[in-house]
N, CA, C and O atoms as a DFTB+ gen file, in Angstrom:
608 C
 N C O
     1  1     -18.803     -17.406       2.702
     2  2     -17.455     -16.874       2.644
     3  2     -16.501     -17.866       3.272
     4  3     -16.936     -18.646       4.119
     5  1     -15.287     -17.886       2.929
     6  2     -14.326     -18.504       3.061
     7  2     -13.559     -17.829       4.100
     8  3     -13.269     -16.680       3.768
     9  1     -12.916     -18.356       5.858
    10  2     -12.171     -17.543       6.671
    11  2     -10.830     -17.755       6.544
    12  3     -10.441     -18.918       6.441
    13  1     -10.146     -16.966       6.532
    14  2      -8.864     -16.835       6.281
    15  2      -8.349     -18.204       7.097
    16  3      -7.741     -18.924       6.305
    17  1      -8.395     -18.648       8.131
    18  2      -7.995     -19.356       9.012
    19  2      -8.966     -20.744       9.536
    20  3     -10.104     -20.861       9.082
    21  1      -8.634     -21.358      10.127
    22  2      -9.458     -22.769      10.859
    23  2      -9.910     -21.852      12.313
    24  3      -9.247     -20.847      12.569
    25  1     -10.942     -22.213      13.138
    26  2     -10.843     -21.796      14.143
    27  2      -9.528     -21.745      15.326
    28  3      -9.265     -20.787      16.052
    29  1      -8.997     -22.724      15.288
    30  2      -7.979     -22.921      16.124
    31  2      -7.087     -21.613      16.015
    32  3      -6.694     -20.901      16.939
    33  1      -6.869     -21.480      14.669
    34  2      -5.913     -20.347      14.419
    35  2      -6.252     -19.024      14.078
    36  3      -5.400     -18.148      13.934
    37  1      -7.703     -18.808      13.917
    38  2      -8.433     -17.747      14.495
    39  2      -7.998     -17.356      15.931
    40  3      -7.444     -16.274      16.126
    41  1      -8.287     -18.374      17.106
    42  2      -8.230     -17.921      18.094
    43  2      -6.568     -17.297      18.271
    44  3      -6.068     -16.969      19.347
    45  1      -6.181     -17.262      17.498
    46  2      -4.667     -16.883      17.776
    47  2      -4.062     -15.611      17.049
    48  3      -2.944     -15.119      17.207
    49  1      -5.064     -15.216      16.231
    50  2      -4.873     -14.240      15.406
    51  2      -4.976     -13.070      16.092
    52  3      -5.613     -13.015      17.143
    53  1      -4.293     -11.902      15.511
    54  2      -3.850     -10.557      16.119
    55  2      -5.368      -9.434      16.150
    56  3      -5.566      -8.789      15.120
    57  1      -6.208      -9.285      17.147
    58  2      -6.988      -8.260      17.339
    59  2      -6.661      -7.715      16.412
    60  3      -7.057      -7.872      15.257
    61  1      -5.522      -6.662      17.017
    62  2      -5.134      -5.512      15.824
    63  2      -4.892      -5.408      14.280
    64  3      -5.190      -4.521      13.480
    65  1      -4.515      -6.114      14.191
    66  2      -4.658      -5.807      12.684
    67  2      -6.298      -6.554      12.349
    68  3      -6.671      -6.095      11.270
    69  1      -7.142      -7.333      12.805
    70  2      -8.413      -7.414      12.110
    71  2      -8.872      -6.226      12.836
    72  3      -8.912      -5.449      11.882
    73  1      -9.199      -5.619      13.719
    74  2      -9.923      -4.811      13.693
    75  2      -9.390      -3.359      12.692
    76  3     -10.162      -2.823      11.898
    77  1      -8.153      -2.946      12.885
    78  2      -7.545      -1.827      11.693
    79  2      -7.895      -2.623      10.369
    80  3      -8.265      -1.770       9.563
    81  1      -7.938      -3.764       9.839
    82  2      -8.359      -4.546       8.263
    83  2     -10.194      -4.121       8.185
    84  3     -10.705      -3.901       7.087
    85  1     -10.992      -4.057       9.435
    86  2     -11.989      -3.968       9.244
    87  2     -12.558      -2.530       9.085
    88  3     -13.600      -2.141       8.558
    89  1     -11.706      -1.965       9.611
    90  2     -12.079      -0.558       9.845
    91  2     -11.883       0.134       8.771
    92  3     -12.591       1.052       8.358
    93  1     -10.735      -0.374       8.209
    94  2     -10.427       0.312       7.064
    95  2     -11.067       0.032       5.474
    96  3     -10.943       0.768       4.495
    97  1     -11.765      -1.243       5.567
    98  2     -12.026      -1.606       4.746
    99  2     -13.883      -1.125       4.855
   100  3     -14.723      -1.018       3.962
   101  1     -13.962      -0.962       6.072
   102  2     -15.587      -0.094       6.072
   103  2     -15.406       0.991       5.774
   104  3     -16.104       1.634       4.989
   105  1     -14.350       1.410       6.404
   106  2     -14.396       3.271       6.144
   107  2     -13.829       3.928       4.514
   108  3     -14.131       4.911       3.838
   109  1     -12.883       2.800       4.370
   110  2     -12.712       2.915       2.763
   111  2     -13.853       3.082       2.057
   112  3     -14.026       4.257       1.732
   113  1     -14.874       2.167       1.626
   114  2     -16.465       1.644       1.142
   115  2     -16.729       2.754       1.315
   116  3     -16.411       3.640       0.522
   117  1     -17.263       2.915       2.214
   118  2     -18.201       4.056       3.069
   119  2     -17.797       5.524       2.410
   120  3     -18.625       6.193       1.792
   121  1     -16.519       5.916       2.601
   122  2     -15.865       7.009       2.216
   123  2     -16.370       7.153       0.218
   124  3     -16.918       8.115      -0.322
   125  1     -15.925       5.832      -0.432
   126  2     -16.459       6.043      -1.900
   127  2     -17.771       6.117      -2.338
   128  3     -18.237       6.620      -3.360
   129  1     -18.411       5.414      -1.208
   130  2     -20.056       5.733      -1.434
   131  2     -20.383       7.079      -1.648
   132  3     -20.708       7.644      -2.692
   133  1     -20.263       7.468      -0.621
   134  2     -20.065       8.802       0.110
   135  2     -19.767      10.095      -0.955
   136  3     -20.510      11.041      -1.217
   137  1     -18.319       9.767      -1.507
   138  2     -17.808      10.635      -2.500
   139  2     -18.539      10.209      -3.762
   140  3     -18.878      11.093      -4.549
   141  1     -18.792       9.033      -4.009
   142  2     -19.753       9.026      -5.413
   143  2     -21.463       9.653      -5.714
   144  3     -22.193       9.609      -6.704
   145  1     -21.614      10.178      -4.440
   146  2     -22.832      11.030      -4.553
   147  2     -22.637      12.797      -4.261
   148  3     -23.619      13.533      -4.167
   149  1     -21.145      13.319      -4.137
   150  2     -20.684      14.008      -4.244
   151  2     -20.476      14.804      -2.675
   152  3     -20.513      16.022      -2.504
   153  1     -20.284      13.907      -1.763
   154  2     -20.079      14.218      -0.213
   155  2     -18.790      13.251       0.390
   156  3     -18.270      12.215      -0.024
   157  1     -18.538      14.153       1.615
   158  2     -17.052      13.368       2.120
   159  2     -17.718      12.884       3.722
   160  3     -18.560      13.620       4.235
   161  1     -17.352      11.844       4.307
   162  2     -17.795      11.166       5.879
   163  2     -18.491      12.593       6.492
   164  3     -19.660      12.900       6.723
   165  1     -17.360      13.223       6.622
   166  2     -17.641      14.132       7.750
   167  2     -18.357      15.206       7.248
   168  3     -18.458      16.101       8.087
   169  1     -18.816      15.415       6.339
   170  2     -20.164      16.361       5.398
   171  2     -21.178      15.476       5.983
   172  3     -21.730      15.998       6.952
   173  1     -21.571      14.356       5.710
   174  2     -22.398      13.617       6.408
   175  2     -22.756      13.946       7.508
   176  3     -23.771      14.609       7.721
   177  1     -21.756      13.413       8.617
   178  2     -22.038      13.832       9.990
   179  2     -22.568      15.114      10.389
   180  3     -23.199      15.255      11.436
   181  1     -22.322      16.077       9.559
   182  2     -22.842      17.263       9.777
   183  2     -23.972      17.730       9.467
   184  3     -24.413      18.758       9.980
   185  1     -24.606      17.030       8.571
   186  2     -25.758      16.996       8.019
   187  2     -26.942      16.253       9.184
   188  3     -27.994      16.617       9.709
   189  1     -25.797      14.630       9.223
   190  2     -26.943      13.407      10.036
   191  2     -27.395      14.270      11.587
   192  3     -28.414      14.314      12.276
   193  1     -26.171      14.820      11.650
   194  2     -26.165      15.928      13.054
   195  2     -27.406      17.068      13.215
   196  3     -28.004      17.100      14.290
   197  1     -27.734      17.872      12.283
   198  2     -28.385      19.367      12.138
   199  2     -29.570      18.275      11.865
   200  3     -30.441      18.292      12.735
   201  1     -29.805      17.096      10.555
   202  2     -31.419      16.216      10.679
   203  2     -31.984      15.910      11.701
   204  3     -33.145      16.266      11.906
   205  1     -31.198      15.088      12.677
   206  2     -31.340      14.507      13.287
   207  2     -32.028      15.207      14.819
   208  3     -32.779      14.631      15.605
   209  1     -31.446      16.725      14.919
   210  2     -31.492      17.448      15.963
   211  2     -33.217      17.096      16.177
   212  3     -34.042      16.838      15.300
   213  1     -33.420      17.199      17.757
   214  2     -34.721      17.306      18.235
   215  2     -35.011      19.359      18.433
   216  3     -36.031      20.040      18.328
   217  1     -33.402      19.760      18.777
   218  2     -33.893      21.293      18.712
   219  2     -32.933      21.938      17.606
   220  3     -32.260      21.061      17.065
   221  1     -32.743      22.911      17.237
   222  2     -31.425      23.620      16.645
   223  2     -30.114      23.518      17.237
   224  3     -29.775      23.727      18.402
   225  1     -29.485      23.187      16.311
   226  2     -27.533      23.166      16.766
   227  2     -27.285      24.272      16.522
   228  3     -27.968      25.114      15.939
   229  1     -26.146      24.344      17.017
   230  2     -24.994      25.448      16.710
   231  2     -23.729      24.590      16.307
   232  3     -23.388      23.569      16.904
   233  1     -22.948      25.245      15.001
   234  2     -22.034      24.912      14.682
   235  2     -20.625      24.078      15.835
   236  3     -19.802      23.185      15.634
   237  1     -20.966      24.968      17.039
   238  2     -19.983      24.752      18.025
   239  2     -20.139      23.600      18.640
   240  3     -19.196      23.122      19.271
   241  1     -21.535      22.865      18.547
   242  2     -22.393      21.787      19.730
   243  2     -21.735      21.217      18.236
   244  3     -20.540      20.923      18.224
   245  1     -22.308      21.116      17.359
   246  2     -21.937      19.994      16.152
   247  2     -20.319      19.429      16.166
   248  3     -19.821      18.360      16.519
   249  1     -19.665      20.899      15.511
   250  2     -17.926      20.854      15.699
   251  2     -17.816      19.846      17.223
   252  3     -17.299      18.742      17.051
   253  1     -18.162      20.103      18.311
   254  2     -17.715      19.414      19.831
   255  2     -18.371      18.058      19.318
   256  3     -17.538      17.401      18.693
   257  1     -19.235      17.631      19.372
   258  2     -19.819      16.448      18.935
   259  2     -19.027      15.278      18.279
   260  3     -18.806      14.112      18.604
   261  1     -18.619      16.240      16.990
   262  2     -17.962      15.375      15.683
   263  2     -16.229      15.285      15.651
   264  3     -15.489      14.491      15.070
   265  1     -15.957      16.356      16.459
   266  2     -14.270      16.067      16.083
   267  2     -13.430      15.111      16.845
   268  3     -12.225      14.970      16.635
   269  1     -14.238      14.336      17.906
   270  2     -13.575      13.278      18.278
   271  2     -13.853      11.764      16.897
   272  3     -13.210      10.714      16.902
   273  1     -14.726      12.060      16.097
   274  2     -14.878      10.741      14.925
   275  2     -13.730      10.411      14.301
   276  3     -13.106      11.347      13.801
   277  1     -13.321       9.402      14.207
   278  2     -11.751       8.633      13.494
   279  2     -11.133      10.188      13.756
   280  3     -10.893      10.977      12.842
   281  1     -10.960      10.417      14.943
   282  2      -9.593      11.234      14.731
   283  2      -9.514      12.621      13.931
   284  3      -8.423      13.056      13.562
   285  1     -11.078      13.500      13.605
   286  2     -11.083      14.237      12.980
   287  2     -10.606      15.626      13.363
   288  3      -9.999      16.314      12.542
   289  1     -10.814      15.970      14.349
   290  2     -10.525      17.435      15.044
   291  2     -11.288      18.115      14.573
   292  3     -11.887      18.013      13.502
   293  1     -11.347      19.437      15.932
   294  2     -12.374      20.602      15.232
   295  2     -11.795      21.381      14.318
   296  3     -12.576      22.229      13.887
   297  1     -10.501      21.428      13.760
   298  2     -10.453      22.297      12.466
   299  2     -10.951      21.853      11.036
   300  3     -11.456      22.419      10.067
   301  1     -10.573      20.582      11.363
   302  2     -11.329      19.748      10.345
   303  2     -12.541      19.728      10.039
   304  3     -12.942      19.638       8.879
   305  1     -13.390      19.824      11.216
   306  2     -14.652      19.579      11.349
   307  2     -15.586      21.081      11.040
   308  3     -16.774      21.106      10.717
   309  1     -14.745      22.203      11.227
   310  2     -14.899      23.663      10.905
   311  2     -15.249      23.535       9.104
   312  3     -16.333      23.463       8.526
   313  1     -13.921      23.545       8.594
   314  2     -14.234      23.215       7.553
   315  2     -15.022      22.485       6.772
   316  3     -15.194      22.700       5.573
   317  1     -15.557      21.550       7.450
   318  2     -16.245      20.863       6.862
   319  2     -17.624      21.251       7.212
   320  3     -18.298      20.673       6.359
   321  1     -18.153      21.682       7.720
   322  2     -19.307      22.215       8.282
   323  2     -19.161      23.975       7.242
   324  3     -20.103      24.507       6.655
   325  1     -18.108      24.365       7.292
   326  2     -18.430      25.373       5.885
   327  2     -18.504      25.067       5.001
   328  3     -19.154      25.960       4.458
   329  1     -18.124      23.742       3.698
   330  2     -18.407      23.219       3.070
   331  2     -19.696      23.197       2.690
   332  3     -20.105      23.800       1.698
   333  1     -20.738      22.184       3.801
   334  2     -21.922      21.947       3.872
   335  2     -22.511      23.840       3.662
   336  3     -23.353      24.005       2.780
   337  1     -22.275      24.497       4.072
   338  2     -22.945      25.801       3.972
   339  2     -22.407      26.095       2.355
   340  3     -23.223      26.269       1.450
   341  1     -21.343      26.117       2.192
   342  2     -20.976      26.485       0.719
   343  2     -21.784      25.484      -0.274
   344  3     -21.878      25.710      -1.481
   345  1     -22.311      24.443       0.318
   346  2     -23.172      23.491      -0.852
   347  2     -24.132      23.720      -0.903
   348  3     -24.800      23.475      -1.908
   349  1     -24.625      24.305       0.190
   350  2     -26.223      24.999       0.542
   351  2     -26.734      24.035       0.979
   352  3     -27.945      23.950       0.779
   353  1     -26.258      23.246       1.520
   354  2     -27.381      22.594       2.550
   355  2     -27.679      22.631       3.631
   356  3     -28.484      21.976       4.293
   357  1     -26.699      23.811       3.965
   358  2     -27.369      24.505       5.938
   359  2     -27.422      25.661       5.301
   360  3     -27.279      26.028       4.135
   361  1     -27.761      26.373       6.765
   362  2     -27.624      27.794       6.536
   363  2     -27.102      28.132       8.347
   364  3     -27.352      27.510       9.379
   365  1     -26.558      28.984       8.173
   366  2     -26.169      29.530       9.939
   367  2     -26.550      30.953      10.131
   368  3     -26.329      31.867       9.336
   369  1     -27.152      31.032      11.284
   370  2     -27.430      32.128      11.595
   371  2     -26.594      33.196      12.084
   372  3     -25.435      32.791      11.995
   373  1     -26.613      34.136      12.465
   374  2     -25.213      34.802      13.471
   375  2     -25.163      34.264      14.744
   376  3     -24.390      34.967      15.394
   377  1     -25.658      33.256      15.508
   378  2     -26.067      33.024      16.975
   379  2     -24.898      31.499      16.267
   380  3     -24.317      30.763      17.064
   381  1     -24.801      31.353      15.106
   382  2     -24.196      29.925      14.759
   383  2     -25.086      28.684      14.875
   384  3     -24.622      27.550      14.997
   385  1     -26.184      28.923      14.836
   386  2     -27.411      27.965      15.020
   387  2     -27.084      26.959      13.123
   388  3     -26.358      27.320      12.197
   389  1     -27.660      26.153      13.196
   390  2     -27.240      25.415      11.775
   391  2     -28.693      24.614      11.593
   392  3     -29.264      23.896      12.414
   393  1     -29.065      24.951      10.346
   394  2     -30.383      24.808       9.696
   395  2     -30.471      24.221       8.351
   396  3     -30.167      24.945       7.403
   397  1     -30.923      22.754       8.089
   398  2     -30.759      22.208       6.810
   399  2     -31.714      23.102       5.400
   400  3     -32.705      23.709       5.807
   401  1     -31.537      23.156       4.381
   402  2     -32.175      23.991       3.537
   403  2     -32.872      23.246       3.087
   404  3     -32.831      22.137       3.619
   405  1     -33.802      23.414       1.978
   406  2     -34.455      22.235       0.908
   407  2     -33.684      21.498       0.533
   408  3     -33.664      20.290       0.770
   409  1     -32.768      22.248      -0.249
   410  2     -31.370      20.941      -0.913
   411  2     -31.224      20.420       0.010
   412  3     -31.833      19.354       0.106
   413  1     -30.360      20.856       1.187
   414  2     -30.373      20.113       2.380
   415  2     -31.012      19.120       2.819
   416  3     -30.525      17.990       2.859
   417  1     -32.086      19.385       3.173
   418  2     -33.363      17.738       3.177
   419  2     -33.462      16.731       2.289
   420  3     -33.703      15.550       2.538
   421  1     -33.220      17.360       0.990
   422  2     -33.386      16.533      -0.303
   423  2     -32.041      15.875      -0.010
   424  3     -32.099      15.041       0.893
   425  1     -30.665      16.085      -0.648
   426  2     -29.376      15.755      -0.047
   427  2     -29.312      14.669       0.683
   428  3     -28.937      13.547       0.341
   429  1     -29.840      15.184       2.105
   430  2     -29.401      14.352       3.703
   431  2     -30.245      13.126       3.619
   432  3     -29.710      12.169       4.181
   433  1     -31.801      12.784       2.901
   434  2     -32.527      12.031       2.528
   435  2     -31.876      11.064       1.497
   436  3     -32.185       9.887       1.682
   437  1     -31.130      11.280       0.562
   438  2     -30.574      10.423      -0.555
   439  2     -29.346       9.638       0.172
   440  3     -29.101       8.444       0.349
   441  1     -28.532      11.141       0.592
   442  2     -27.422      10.210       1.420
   443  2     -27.844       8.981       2.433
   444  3     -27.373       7.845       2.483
   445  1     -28.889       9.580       3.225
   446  2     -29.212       8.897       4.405
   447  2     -29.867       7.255       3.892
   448  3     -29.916       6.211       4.543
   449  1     -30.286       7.530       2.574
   450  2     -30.870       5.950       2.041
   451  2     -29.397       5.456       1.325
   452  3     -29.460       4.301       0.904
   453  1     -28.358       5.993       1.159
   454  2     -27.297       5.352       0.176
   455  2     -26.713       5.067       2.082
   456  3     -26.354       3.889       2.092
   457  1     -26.582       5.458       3.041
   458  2     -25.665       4.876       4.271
   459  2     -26.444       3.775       4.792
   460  3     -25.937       2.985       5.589
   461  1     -28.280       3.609       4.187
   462  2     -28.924       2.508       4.961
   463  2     -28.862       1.307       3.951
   464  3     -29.499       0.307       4.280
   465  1     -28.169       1.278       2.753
   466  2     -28.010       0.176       1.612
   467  2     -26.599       0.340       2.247
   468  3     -26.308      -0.815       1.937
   469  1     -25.609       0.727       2.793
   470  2     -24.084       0.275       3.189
   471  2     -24.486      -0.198       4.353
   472  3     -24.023      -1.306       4.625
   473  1     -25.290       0.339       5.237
   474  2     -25.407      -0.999       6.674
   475  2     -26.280      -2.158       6.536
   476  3     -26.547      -2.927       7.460
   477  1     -26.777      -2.261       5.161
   478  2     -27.353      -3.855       5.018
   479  2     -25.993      -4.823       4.488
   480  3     -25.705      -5.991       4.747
   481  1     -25.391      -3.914       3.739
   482  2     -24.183      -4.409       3.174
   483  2     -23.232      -5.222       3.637
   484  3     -22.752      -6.343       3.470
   485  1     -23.117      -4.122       4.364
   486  2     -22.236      -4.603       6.192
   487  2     -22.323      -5.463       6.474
   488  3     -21.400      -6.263       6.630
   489  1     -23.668      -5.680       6.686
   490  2     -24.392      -6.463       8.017
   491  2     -24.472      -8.106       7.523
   492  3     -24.379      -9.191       8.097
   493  1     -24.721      -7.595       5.979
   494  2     -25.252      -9.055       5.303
   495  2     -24.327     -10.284       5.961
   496  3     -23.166     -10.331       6.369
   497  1     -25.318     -11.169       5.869
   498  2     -25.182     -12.510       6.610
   499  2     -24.455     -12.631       8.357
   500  3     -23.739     -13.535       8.787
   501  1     -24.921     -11.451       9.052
   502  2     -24.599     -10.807       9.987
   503  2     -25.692     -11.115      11.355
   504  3     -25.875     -10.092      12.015
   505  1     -26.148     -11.870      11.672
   506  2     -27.697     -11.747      13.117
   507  2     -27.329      -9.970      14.187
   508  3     -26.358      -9.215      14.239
   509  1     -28.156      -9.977      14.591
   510  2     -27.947      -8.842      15.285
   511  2     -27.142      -9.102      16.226
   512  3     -26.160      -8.406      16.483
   513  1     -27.677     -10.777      17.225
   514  2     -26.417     -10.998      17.687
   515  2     -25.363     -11.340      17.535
   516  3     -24.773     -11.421      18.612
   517  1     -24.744     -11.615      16.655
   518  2     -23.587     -11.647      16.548
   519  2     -22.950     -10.298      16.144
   520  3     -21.733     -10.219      16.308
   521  1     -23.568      -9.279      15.664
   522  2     -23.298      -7.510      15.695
   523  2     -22.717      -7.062      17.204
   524  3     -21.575      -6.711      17.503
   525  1     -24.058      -7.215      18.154
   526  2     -24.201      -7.263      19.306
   527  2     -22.545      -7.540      20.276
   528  3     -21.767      -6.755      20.819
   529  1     -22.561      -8.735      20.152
   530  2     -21.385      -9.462      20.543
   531  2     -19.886      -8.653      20.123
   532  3     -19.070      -7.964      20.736
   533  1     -20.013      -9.084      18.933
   534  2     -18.571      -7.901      18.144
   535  2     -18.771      -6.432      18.696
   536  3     -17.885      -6.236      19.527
   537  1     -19.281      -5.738      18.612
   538  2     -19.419      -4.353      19.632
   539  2     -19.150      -4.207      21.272
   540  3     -18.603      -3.224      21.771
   541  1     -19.675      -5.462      22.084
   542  2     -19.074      -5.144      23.273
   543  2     -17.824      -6.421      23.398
   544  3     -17.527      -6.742      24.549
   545  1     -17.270      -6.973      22.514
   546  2     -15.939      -7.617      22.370
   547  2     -15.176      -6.498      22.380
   548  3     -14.563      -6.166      23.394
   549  1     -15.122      -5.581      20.893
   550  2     -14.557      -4.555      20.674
   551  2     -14.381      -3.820      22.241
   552  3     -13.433      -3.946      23.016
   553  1     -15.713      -2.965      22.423
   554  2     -15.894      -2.102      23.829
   555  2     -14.993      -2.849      25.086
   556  3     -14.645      -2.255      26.107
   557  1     -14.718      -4.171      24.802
   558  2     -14.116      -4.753      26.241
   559  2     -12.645      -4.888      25.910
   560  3     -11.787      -5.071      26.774
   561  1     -12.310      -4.750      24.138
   562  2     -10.729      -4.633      23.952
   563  2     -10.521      -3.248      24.435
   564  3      -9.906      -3.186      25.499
   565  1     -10.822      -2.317      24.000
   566  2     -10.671      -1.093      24.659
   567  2     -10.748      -0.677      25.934
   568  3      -9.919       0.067      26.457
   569  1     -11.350      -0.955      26.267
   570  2     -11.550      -0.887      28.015
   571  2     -10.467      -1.242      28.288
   572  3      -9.857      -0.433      28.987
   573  1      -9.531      -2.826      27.835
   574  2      -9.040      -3.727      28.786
   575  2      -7.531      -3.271      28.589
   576  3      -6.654      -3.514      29.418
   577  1      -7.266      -2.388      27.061
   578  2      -5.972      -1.651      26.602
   579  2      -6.012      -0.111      27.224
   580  3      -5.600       0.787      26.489
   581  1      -6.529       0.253      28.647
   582  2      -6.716       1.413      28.706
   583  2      -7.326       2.731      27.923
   584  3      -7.356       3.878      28.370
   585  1      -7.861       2.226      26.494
   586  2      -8.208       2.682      26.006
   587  2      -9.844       3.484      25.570
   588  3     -10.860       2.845      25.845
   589  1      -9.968       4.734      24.967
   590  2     -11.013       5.763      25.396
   591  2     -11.331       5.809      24.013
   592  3     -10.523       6.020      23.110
   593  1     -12.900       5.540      23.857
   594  2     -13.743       5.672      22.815
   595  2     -14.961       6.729      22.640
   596  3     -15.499       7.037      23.704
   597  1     -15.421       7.262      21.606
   598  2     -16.248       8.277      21.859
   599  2     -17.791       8.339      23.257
   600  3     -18.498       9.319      23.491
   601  1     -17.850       7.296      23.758
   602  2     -18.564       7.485      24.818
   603  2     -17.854       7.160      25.957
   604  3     -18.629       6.620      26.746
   605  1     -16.869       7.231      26.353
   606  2     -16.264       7.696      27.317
   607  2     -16.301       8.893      28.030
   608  3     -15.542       9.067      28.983
């Protein structure tokens, strides 16, 4: 690939807008992947969330979990977690516990191999360290702008 710039004038270039150019241009991708198998980001998360569990969630542990992601909120995240039930791939109990169905497994399995062909994607021509590096660069712009990220 070709960089927009020489190093010299790399080093001079604006954080902000490459990291908002990058973000947006992953989360764009990501988002059409996503919708071309007939799911939206945050259907995902709700899914990768209830798979992933070592015990049973509750809608409420999930919703708290997920509505700090890009800015989603828990109404957002409400809805979208009824969605996933209206598609049938959870089910909730009255306690609000959240339980993937067959579709569900089947589903969260296809998605989950179409998000591991977008992080090779990503990554391509990428070392881990240099992943590595860009993540606590990032983590140390934030820190250093007063700024609060989901593990904060």
């Amino acid at each position: 690939m070709q960089y927009s710039h020489s190093d010299a004038e790399l080093i001079q270039q604006p954080i902000g807008y490459w990291s908002w150019a990058a973000y947006k241009a992953v989360v764009t991708r990501t988002r059409a992947a996503l919708a071309g198998i007939g799911t939206t980001q945050p259907q995902w998360w709700v899914l990768a969330q209830v798979a992933r569990a070592d015990t049973v969630t509750t809608r409420d542990e999930v919703s708290r979990v997920l509505s700090g992601y890009l800015d989603t909120g828990p109404e957002a995240m409400d809805s979208e977690i009824d969605e996933t039930l209206a598609q049938g791939w959870l089910t909730e109990d009255a306690e609000g516990r959240l339980r993937l169905t067959a579709d569900g497994r089947t589903f969260y399995d296809r998605a989950a191999a179409l998000q591991g062909e977008l992080w090779a994607e990503r990554h391509a021509g990428i070392s881990d360290e240099e992943y590595l590096t860009t993540v606590k660069v990032l983590q140390r712009f934030i820190h250093n702008t007063g700024g609060h990220a989901w593990h904060h």
